[in-house]
XYZ file of C-alpha atoms in Angstrom:
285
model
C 154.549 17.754 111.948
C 151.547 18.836 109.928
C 149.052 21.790 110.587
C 146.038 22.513 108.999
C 144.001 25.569 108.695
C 140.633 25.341 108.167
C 138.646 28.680 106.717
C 141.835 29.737 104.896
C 140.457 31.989 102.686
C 139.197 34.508 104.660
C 141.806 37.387 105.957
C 142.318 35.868 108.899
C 143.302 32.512 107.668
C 145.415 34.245 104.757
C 147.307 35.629 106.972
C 147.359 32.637 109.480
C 148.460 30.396 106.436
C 150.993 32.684 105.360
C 152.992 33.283 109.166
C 152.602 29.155 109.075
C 154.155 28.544 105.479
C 157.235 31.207 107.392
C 157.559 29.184 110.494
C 157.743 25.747 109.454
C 157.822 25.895 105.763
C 155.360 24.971 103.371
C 155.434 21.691 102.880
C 154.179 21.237 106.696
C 151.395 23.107 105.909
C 147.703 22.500 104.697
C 145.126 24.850 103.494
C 141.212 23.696 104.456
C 138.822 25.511 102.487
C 135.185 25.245 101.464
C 135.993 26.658 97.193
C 139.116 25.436 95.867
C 138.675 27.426 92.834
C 138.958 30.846 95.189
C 141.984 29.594 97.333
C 143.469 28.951 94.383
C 143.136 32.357 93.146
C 144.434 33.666 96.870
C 146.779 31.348 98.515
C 150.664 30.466 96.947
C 151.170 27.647 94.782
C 153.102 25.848 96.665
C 150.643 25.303 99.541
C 148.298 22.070 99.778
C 144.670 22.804 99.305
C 141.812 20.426 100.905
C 138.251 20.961 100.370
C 136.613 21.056 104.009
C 133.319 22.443 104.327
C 131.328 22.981 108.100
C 128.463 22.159 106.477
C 129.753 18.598 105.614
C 131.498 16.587 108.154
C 132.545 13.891 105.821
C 134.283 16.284 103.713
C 136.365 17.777 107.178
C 137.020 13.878 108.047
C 139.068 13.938 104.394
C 140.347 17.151 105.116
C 141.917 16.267 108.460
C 143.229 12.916 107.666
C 147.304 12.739 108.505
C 147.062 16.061 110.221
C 148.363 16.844 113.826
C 147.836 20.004 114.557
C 144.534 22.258 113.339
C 143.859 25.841 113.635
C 140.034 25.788 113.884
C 139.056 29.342 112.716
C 134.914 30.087 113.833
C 132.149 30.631 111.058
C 130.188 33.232 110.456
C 126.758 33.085 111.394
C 123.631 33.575 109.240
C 125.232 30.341 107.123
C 122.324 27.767 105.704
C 122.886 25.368 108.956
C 123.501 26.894 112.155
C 126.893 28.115 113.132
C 126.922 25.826 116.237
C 126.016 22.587 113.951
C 128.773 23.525 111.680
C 131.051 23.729 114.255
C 129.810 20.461 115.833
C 131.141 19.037 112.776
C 134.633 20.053 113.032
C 134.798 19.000 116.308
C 133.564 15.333 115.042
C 136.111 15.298 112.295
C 138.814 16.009 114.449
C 137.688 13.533 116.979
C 137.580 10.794 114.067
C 140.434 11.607 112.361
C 142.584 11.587 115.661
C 144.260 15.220 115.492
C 146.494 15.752 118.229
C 146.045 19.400 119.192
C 143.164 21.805 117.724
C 143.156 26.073 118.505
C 140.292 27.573 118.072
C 139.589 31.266 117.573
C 136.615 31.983 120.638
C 134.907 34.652 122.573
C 136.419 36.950 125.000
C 135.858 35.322 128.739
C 133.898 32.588 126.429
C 133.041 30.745 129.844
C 131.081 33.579 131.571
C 130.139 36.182 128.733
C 126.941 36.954 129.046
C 125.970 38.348 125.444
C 124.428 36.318 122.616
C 127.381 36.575 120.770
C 129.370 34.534 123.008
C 127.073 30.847 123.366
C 127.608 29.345 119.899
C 131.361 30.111 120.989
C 130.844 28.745 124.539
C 128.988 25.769 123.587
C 132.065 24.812 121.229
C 134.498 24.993 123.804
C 132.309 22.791 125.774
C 132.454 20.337 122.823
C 136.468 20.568 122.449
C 137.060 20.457 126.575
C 134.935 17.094 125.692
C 136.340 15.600 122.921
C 139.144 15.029 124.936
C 141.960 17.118 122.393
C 144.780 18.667 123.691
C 143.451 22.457 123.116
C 144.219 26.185 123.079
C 141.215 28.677 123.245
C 142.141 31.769 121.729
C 139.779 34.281 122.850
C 139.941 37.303 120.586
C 138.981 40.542 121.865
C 138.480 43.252 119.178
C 139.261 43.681 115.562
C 140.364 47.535 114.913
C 139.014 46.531 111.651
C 135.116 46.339 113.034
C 135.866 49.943 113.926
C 136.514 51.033 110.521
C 133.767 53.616 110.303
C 134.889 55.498 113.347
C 138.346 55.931 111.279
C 137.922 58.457 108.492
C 138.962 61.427 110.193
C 135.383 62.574 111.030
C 133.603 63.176 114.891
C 132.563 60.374 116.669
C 129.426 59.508 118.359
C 128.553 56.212 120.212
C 126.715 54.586 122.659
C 129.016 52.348 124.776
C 129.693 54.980 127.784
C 133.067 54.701 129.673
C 132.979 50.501 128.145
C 136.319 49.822 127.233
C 137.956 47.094 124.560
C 140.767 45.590 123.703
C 141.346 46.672 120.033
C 144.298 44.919 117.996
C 144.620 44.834 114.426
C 142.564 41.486 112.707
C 146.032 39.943 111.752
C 148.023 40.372 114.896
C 145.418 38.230 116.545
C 145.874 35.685 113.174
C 149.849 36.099 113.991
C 149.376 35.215 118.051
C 146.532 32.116 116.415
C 149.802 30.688 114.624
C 152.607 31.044 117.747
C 150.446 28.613 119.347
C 149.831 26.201 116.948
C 153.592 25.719 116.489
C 154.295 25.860 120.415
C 155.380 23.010 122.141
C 154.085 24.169 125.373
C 150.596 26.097 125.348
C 148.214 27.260 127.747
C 144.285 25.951 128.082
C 143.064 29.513 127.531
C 144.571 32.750 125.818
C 142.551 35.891 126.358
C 144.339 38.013 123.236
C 143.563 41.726 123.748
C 144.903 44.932 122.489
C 145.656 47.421 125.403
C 142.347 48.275 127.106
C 140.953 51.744 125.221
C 137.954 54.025 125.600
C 136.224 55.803 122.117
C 137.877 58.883 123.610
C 141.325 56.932 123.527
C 140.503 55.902 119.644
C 139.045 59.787 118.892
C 142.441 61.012 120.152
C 144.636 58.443 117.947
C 142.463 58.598 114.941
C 143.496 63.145 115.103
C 147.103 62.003 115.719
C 146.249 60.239 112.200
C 144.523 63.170 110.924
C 146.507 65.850 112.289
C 143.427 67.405 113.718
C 140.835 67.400 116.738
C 138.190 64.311 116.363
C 135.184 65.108 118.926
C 133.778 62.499 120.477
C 130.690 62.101 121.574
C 128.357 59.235 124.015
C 124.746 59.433 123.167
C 121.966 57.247 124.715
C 121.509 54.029 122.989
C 117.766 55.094 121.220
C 119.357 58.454 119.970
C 122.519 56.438 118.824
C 119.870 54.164 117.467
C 117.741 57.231 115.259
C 121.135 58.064 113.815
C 121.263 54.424 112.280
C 117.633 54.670 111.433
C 118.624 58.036 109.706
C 121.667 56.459 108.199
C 119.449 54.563 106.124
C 121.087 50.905 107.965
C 118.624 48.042 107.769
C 116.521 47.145 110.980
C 119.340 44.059 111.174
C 122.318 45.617 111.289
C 121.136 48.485 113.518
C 120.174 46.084 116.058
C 123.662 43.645 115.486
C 125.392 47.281 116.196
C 123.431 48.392 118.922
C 124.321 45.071 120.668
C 127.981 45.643 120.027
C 127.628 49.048 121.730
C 126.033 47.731 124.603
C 128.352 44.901 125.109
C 131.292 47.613 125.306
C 128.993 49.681 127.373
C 128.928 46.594 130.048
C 132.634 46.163 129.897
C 132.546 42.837 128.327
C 135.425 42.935 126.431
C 137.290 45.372 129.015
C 140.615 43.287 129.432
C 143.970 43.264 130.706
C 146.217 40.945 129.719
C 149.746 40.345 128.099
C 148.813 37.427 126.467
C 148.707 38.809 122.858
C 151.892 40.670 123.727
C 153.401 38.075 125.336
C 152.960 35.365 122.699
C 153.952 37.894 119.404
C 156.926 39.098 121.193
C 158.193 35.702 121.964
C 158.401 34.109 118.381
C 157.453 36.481 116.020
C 159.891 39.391 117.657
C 157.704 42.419 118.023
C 154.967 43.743 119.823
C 150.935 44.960 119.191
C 151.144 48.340 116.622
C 150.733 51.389 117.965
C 147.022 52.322 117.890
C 147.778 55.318 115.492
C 150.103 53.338 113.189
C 147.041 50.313 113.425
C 144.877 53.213 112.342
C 147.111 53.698 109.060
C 147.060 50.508 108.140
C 143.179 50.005 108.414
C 143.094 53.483 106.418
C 145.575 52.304 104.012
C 144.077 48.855 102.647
């Protein structure tokens, strides 16, 4: 059995590649990335490299030739093509080049979010579902990691109200990504979640950290807003967070589910990190 990972540079496919290379060795294991020069520089020797690059399908079609099972990690947007084109091209490639089974990393409740964030990620699993591969969605909730500036031990104020979300740390969700590749028996749909937490919930585990009292404090979006603008954050950025804050605010990435749980427990032998040990480790990098 082969497996592939494509965008295995990035954190999330370090680590993916890395729990791989321990399950099933690496010699089952290929590496798709778009510079060889930088994987070389971050992934192990002993791992096989293939240049695969969204933006070019051809170069995917050579990267997935011989493979049978791909994780199918999700671009950035903001790239030169659009992030729904490049992913149109993996899904091509691994039409052509006859994979058996593809996971991709999606959009919480993918099939019914309403935010912007969620269509390029709907639309894909449209194209997947179509293809015809045998497939696992793996609908990521939160990265603790996206929280980072709501960890350094100072108040916090927001604008998501009572919103909820499912925080986990960025490779626990690359850990669960891997259990399924290498399962024999896998479910259509994963909706990986941390334990379903309120900013109070993180203000209260971020003083455990601390070893002191974090305040915490909702605000009304265009207040929340004036504090960017004060900030000094770009007109970009304070609208991508604004639309973060809202999308907690609506519960949209409120979940409960075992599936993250369930899936590290079974293989991997342990479960999600405490959130105040999580904390540490964001802290600590």
């Amino acid at each position: 059995m082969k497996y592939g990972i494509t965008a295995a540079t990035g954190h999330f496919g370090q680590v993916a590649v890395k729990e791989l290379v321990g399950l099933v060795g690496a010699d089952n294991v290929v590496a798709i990335v778009r510079n060889l020069e930088k994987a070389k520089q971050l992934l192990s020797d002993d791992i096989e490299i293939r240049q695969g690059d969204y933006d070019d399908k051809n170069s995917l079609v050579s990267a997935f030739e011989g493979l049978d099972k791909v994780l199918f990690i999700s671009s950035q947007p903001g790239g030169k093509i659009i992030r729904l084109e490049q992913h149109t091209n993996v899904v091509d490639a691994l039409k052509e080049t006859k994979v058996d089974f593809v996971a991709y990393t999606s959009f919480p409740h993918a099939d019914q979010a309403k935010s912007a964030l969620a269509s390029d990620h709907t639309a894909t699993e449209k194209l997947i579902v179509e293809s015809g591969i045998k497939h696992s969605f793996l609908r990521n909730n939160w990265y603790l990691e996206n929280e980072a500036g709501f960890l350094n031990g100072e108040d916090i104020v927001y604008a998501a109200g009572d919103g909820k979300v499912g925080w986990a740390l960025e490779r626990e969700y690359a850990e669960g990504a891997v259990k399924v590749l290498v399962s024999d028996e896998t479910k259509d749909v994963y909706e990986f979640a941390g334990a379903s937490r309120s900013y109070a919930d993180l203000a209260k585990a971020v003083g455990e950290v601390y070893g002191k009292e974090i305040a915490v404090t909702n605000v009304a979006s265009d207040d929340y807003k004036a504090g960017l603008e004060k900030a000094g954050l770009d007109e970009n950025t304070i609208g991508f967070i604004l639309m973060i804050q809202d999308l907690i605010k609506q519960g949209e990435l409120t979940e409960e589910t075992s599936d993250l749980v369930d899936v590290l427990g079974d293989v991997l032998g342990h479960e999600l990190k405490a959130l105040p040990e999580a904390i540490k480790e964001v802290i600590g990098r």
